[in-house]
mmCIF file of C-alpha atoms in Angstrom:
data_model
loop_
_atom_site.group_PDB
_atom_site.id
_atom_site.type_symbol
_atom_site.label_atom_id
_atom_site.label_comp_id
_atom_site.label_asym_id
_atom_site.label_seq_id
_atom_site.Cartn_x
_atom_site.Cartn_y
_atom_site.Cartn_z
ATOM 1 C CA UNK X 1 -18.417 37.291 -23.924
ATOM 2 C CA UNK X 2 -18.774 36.502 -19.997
ATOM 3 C CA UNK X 3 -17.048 33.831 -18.584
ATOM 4 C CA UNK X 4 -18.285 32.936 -14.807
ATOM 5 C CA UNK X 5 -15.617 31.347 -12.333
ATOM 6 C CA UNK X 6 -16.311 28.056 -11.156
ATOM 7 C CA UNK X 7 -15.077 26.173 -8.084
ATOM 8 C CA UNK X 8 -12.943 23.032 -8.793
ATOM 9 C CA UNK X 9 -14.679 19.531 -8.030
ATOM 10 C CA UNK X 10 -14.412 18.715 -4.608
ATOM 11 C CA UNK X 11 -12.659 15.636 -5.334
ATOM 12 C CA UNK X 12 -9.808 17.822 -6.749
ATOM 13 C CA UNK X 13 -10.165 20.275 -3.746
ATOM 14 C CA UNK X 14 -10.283 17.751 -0.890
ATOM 15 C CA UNK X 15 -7.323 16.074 -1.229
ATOM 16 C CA UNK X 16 -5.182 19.630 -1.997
ATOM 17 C CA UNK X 17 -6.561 20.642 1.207
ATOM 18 C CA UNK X 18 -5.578 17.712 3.001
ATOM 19 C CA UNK X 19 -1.940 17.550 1.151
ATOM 20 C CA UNK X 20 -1.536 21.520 2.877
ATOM 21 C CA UNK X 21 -2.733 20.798 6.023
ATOM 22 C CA UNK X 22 0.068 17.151 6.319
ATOM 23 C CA UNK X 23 2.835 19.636 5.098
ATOM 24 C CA UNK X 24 1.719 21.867 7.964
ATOM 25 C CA UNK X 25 2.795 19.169 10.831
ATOM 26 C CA UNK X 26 6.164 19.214 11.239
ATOM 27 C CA UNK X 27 5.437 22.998 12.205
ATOM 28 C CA UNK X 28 2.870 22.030 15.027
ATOM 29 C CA UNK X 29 3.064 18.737 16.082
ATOM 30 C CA UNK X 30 5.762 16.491 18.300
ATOM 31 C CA UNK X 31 8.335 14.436 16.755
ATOM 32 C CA UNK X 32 6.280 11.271 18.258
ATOM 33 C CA UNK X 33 3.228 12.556 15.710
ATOM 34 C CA UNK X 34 5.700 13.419 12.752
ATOM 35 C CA UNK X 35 6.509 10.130 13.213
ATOM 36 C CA UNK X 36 3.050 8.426 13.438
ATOM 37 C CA UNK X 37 1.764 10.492 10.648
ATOM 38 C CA UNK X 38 4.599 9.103 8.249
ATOM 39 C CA UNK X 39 3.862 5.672 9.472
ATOM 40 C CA UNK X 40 0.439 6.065 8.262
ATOM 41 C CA UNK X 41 1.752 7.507 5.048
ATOM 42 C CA UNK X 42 4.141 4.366 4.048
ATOM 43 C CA UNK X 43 1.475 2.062 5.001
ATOM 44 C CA UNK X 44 -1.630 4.025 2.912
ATOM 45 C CA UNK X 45 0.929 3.621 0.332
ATOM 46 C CA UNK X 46 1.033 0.088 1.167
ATOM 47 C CA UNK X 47 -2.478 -0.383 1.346
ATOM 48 C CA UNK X 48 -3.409 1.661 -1.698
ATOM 49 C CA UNK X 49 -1.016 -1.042 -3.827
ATOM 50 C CA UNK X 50 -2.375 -3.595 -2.995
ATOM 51 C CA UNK X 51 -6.016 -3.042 -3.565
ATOM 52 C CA UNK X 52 -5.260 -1.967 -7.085
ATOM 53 C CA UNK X 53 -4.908 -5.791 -7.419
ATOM 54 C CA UNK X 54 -7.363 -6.768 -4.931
ATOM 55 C CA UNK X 55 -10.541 -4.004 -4.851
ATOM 56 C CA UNK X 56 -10.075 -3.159 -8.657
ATOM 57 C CA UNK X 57 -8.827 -6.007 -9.958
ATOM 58 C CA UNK X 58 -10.215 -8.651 -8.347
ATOM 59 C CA UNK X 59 -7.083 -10.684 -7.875
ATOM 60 C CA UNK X 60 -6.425 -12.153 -4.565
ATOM 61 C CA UNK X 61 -3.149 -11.082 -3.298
ATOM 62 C CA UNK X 62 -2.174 -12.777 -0.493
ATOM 63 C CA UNK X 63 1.029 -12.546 0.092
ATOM 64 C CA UNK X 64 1.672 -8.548 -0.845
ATOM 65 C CA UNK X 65 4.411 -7.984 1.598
ATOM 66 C CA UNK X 66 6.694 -9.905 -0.222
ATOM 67 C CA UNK X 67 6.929 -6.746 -2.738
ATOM 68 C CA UNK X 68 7.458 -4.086 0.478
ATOM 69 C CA UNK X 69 10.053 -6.231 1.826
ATOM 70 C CA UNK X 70 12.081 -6.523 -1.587
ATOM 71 C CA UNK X 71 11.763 -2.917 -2.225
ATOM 72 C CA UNK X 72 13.274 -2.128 1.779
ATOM 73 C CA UNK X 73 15.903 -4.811 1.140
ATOM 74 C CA UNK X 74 16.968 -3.545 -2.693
ATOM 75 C CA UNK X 75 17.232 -0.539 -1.038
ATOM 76 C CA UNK X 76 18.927 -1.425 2.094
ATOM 77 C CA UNK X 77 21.375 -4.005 0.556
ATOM 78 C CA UNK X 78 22.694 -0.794 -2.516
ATOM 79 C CA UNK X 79 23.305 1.552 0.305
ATOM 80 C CA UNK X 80 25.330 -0.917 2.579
ATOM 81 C CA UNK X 81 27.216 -3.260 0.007
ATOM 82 C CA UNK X 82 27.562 -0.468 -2.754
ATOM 83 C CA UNK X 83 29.268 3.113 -3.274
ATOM 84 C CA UNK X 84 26.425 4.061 -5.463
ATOM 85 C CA UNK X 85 24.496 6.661 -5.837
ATOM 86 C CA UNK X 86 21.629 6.879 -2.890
ATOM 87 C CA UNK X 87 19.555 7.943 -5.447
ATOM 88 C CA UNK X 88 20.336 4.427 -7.094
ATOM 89 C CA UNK X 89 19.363 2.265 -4.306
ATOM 90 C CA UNK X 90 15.660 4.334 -4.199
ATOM 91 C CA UNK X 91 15.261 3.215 -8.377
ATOM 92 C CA UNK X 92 16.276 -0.103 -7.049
ATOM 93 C CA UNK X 93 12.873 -0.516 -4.940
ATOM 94 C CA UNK X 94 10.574 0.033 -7.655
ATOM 95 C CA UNK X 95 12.820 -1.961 -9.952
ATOM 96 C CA UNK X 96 13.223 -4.656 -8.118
ATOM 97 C CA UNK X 97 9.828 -4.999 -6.402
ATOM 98 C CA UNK X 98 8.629 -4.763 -10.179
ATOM 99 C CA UNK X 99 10.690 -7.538 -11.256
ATOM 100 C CA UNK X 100 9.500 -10.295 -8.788
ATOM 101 C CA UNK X 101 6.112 -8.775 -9.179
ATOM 102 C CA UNK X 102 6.962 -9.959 -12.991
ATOM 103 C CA UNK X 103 8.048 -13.565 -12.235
ATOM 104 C CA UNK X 104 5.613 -14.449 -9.249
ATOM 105 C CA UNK X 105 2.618 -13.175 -11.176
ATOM 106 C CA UNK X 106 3.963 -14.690 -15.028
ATOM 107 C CA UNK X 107 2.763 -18.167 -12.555
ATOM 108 C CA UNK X 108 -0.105 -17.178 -10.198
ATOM 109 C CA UNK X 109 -2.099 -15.356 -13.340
ATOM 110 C CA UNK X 110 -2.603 -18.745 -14.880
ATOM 111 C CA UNK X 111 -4.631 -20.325 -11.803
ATOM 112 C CA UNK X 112 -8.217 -19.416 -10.769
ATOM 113 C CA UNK X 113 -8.546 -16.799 -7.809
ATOM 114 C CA UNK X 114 -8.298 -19.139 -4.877
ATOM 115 C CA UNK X 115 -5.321 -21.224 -6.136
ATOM 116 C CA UNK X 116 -3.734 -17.715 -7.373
ATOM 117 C CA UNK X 117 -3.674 -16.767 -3.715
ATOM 118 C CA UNK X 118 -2.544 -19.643 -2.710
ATOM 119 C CA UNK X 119 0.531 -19.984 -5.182
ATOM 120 C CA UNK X 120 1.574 -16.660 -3.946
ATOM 121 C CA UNK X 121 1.716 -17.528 -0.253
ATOM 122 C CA UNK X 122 3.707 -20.373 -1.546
ATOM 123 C CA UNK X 123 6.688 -18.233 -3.515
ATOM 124 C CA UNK X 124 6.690 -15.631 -1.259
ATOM 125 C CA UNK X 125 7.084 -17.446 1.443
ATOM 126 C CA UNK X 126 10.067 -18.908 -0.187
ATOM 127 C CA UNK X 127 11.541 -15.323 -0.769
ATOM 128 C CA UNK X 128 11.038 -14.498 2.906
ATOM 129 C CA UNK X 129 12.726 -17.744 3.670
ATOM 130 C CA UNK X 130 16.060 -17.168 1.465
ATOM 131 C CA UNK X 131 15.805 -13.727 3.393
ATOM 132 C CA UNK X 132 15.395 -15.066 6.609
ATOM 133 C CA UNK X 133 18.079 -17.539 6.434
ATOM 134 C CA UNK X 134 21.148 -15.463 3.968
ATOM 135 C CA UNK X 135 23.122 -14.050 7.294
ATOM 136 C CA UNK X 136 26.124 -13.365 5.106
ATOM 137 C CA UNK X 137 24.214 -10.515 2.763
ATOM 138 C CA UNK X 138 20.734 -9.771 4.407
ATOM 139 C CA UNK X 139 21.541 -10.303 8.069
ATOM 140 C CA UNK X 140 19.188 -13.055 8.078
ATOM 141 C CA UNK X 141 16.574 -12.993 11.725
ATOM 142 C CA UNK X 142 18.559 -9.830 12.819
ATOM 143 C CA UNK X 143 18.234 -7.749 9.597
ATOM 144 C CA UNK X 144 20.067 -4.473 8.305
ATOM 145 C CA UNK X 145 20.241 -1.612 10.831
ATOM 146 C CA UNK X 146 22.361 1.590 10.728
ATOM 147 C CA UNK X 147 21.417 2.129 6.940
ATOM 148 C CA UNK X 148 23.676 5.256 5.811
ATOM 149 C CA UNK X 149 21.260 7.739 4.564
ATOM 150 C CA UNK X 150 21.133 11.002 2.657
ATOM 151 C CA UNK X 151 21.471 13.855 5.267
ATOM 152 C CA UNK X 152 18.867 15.809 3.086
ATOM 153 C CA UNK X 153 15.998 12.920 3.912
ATOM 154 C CA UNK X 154 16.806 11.334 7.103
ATOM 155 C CA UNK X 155 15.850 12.182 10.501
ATOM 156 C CA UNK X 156 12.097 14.297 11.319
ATOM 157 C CA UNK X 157 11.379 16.665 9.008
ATOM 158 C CA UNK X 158 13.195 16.113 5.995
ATOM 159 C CA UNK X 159 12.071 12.432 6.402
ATOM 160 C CA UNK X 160 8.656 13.287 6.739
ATOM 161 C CA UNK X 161 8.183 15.570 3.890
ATOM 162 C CA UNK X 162 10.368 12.825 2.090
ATOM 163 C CA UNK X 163 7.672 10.415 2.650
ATOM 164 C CA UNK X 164 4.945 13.167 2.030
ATOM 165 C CA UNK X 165 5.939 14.256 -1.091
ATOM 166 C CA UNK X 166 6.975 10.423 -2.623
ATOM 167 C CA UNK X 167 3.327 9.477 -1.427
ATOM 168 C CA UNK X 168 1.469 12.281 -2.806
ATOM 169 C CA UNK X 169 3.330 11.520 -6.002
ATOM 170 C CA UNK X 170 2.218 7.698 -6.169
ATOM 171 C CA UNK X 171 -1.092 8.459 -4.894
ATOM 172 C CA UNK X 172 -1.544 10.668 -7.556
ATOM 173 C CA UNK X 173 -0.446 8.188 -10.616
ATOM 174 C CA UNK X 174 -2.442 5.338 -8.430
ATOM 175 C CA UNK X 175 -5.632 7.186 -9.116
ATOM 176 C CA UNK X 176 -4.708 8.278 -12.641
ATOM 177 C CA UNK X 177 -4.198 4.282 -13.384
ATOM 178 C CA UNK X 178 -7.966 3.213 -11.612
ATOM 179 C CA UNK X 179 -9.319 5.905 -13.410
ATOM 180 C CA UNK X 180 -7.809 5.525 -16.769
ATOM 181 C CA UNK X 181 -8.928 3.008 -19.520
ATOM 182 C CA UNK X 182 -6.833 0.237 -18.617
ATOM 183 C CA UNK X 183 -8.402 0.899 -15.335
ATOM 184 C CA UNK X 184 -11.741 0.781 -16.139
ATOM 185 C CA UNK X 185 -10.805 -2.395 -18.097
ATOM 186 C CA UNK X 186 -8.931 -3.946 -15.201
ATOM 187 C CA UNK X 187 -12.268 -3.674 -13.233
ATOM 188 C CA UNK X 188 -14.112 -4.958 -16.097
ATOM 189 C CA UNK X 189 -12.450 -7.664 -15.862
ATOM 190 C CA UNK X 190 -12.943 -8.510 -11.972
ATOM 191 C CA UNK X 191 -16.826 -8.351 -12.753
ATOM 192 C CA UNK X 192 -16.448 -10.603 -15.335
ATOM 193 C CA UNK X 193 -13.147 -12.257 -16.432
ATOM 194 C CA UNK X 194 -15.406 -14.817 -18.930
ATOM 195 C CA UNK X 195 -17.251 -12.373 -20.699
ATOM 196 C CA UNK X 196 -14.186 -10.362 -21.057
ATOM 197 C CA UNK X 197 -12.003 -13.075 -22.489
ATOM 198 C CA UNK X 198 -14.778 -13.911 -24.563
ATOM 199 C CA UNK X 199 -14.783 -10.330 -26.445
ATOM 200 C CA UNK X 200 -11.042 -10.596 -27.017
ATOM 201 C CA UNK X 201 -9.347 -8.446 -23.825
ATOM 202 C CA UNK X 202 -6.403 -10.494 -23.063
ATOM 203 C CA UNK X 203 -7.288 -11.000 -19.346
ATOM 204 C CA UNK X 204 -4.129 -12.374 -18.176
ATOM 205 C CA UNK X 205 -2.009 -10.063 -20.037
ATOM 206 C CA UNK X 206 -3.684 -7.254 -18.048
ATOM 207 C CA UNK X 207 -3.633 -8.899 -14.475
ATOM 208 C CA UNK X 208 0.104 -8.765 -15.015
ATOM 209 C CA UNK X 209 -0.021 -5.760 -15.568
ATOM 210 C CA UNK X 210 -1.647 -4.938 -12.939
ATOM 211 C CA UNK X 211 0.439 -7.109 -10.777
ATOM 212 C CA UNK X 212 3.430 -5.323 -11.617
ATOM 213 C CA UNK X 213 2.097 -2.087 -10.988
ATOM 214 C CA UNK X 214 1.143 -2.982 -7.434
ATOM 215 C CA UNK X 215 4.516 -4.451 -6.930
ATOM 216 C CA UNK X 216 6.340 -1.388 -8.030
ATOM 217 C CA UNK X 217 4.255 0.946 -5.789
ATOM 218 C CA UNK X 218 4.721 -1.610 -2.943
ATOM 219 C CA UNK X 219 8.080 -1.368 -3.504
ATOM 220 C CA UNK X 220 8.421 2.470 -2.988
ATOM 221 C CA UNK X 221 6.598 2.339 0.180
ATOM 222 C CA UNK X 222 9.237 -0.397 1.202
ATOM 223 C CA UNK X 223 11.522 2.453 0.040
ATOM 224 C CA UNK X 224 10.363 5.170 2.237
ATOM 225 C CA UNK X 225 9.959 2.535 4.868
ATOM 226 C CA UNK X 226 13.775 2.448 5.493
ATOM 227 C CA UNK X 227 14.036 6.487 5.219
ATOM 228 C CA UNK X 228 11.750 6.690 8.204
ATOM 229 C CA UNK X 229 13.280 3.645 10.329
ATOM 230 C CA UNK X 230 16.811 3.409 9.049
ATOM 231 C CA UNK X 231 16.428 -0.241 9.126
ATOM 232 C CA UNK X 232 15.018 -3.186 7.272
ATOM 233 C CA UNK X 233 13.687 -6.931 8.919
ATOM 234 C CA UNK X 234 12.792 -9.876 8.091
ATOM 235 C CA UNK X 235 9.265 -9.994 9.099
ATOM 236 C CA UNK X 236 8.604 -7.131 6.526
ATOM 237 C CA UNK X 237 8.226 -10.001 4.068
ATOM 238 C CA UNK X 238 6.241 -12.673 6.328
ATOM 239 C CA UNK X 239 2.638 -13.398 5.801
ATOM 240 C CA UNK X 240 0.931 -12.111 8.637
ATOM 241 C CA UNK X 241 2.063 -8.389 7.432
ATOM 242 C CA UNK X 242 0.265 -9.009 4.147
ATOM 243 C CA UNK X 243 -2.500 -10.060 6.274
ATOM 244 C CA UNK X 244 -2.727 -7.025 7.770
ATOM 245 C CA UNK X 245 -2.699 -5.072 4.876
ATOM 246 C CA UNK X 246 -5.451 -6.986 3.731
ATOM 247 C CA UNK X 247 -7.619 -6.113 6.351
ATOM 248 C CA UNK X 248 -6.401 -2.518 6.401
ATOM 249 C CA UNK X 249 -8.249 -2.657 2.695
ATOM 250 C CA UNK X 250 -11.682 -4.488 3.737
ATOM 251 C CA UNK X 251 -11.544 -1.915 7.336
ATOM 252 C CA UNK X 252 -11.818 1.319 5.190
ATOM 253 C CA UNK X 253 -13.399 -0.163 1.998
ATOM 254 C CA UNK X 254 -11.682 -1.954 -0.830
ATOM 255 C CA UNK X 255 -13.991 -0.429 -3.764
ATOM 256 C CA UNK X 256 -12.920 2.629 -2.999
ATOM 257 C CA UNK X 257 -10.059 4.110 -3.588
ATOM 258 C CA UNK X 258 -9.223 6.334 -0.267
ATOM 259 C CA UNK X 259 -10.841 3.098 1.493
ATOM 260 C CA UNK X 260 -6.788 1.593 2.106
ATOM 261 C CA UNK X 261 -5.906 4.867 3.319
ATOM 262 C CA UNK X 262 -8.488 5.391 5.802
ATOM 263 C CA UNK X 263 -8.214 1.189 7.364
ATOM 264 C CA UNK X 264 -4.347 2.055 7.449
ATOM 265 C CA UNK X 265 -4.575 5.012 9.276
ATOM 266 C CA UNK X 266 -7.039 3.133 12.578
ATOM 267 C CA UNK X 267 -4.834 0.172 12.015
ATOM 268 C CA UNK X 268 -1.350 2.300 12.586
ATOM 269 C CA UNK X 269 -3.321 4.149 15.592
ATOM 270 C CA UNK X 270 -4.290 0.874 17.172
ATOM 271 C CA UNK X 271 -1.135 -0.940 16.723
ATOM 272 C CA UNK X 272 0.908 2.559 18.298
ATOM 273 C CA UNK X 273 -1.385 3.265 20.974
ATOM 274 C CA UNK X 274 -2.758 0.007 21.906
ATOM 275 C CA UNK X 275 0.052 -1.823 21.532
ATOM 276 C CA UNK X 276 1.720 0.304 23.967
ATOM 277 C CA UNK X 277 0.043 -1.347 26.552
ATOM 278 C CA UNK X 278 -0.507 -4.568 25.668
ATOM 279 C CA UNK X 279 1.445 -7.663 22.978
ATOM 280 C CA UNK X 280 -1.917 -8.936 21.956
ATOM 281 C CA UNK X 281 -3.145 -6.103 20.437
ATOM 282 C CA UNK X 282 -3.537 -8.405 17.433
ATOM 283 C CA UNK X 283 -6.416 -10.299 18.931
ATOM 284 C CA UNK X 284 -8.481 -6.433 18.748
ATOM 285 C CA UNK X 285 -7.256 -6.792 15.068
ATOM 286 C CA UNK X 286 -9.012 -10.245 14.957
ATOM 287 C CA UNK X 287 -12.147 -8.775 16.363
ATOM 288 C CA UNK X 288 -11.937 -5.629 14.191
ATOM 289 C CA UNK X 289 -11.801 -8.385 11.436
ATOM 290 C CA UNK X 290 -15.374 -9.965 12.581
ATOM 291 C CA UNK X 291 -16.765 -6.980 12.866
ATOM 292 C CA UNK X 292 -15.943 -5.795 9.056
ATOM 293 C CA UNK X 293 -17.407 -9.551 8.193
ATOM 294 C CA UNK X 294 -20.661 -8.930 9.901
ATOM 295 C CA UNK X 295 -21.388 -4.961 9.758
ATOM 296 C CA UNK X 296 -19.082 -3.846 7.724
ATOM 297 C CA UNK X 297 -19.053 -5.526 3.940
ATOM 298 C CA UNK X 298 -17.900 -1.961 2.525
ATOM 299 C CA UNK X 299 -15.663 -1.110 4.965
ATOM 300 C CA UNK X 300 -15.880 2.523 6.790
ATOM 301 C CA UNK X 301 -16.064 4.635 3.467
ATOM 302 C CA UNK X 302 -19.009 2.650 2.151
ATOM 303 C CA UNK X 303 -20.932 3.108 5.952
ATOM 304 C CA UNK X 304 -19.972 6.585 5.880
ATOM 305 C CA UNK X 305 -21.601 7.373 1.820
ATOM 306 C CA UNK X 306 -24.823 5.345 3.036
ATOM 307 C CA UNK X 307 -25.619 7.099 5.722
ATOM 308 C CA UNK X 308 -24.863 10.561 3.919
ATOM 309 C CA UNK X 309 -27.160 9.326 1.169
ATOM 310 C CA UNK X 310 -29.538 8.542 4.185
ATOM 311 C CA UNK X 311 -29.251 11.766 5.423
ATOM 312 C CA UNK X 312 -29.153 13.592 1.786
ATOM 313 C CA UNK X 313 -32.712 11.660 1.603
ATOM 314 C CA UNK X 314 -34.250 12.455 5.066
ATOM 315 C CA UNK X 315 -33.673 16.442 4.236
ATOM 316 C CA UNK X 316 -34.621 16.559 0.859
ATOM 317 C CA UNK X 317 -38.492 14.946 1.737
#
């Protein structure tokens, strides 16, 4: 009996290709691009968490910073104020991120989308407050700097294939959960939460879920936030971060699921290299935001498929 060899998908090929050719930089490129590169890795991480809640689950998350800033501080806070384990203080991120993801959504899942956005600005603004303001045990306005870390992940290149590994790792399970039955339900459900209810799915059981999920992943990018910097502020928990993320998700296309990844990588470039030369780079972000409004309703992925199909079309008559 003949078996024939066959080629795997391209959607299993692609992003092997790309994992080989990110472990490959730290042997060709400067330590200024090792370190962009894992910028745009913790914040596609970032990104990628939060539209599990937002582009699959239609929930409107808000305030997602809130989660990346607990997950820094857990971290931050066991390696300074503890003797335990490093290894401890990384659980912690998750953990912890998880938790509040627990007890902010266990409110917000009971209001409609609008006021669920709103209620979420409201509590984590009041987390980033007690953080702002607790000089005695987060540094308050100043922050934690100088964290002690592992010699085996800080600094370059064990950093950055900290951060590459951890991130291939949750990008991985990411897409296993979007893809997997409670998934496919979870996006069910954003189409049509009546309907849904109506058949017996316990929708707000599942947008917990799902909020706790997002939290926990948002968390471990908060994690590998402080392996690349070493530090944790503030501001990591303030509103106009989780704005940015937001757009980051509606730049490269919140339906799908690389979408994040691709708005986080032009945001990171824009903020590094225009930023350089100028403090309102944010007003670009503003316009980049009009822009996406206007010409851009499925973000960069969704421009780049149409005009493939386009093109797919034109050939094939």
């Amino acid at each position: 009996m003949e078996t024939s060899f066959r080629f795997p998908a391209p959607s299993i090929v692609a992003p092997i290709v790309i994992l080989a050719l990110l472990a490959c930089i730290p042997l060709v490129g400067s330590r200024f691009f090792i370190y962009l590169v894992s910028g745009i890795l913790v914040t596609g991480l970032l990104a990628t968490s939060l539209n599990l809640v937002l582009g699959f689950g239609g929930m409107y998350q808000f305030h997602h910073a809130v989660f990346y800033g607990t997950g820094a501080y857990c971290t931050a806070l066991f390696l300074t104020k503890t003797s335990l384990s490093a290894w401890v203080a990384f659980v912690s991120a998750p953990v912890g991120a998880a938790f509040l993801g627990l007890v902010i959504g266990a409110v917000c899942v009971r209001l409609s989308k609008l006021y669920f956005g709103m209620l979420q600005i409201s509590l984590g603004s009041l987390v980033w407050a007690v953080v702002y303001r607790w000089y005695s045990f987060t540094g308050g306005d100043d922050g934690i700097h100088g964290i002690p870390l592992p010699s085996s992940i800080s600094g370059g290149k064990p950093a950055y294939y900290t951060v590459l590994v951890t991130a291939a790792l949750c990008f991985f399970l990411l897409h296993r959960i979007v893809e997997s039955p409670f998934g496919r339900m979870f996006q069910a459900i954003r189409d049509n939460p009546v309907r849904c209810e109506a058949v017996g799915i316990p929708v707000q059981r599942h947008q917990l879920i799902g909020q706790v999920l997002a939290a926990a992943f948002a968390g471990i990018a908060g994690a590998l936030f402080v392996v690349v910097e070493g530090s944790v502020f503030p501001d990591m928990l303030f509103w106009t971060l989780s704005l940015e993320i937001l757009i980051m998700c509606l730049l490269g296309g919140w339906f799908r699921f690389w979408g994040p990844m691709v708005g986080a990588a032009i945001i990171v470039c824009l903020r590094t290299y225009v930023g350089a030369y100028t403090e309102y780079w944010t007003l670009i972000l503003g316009v980049f935001l009009m822009l996406i409004i206007f010409f851009l309703p499925d973000g960069v992925l969704g421009m780049a498929e149409r005009l493939t199909r386009r093109k797919a079309k034109a050939s094939s008559s």
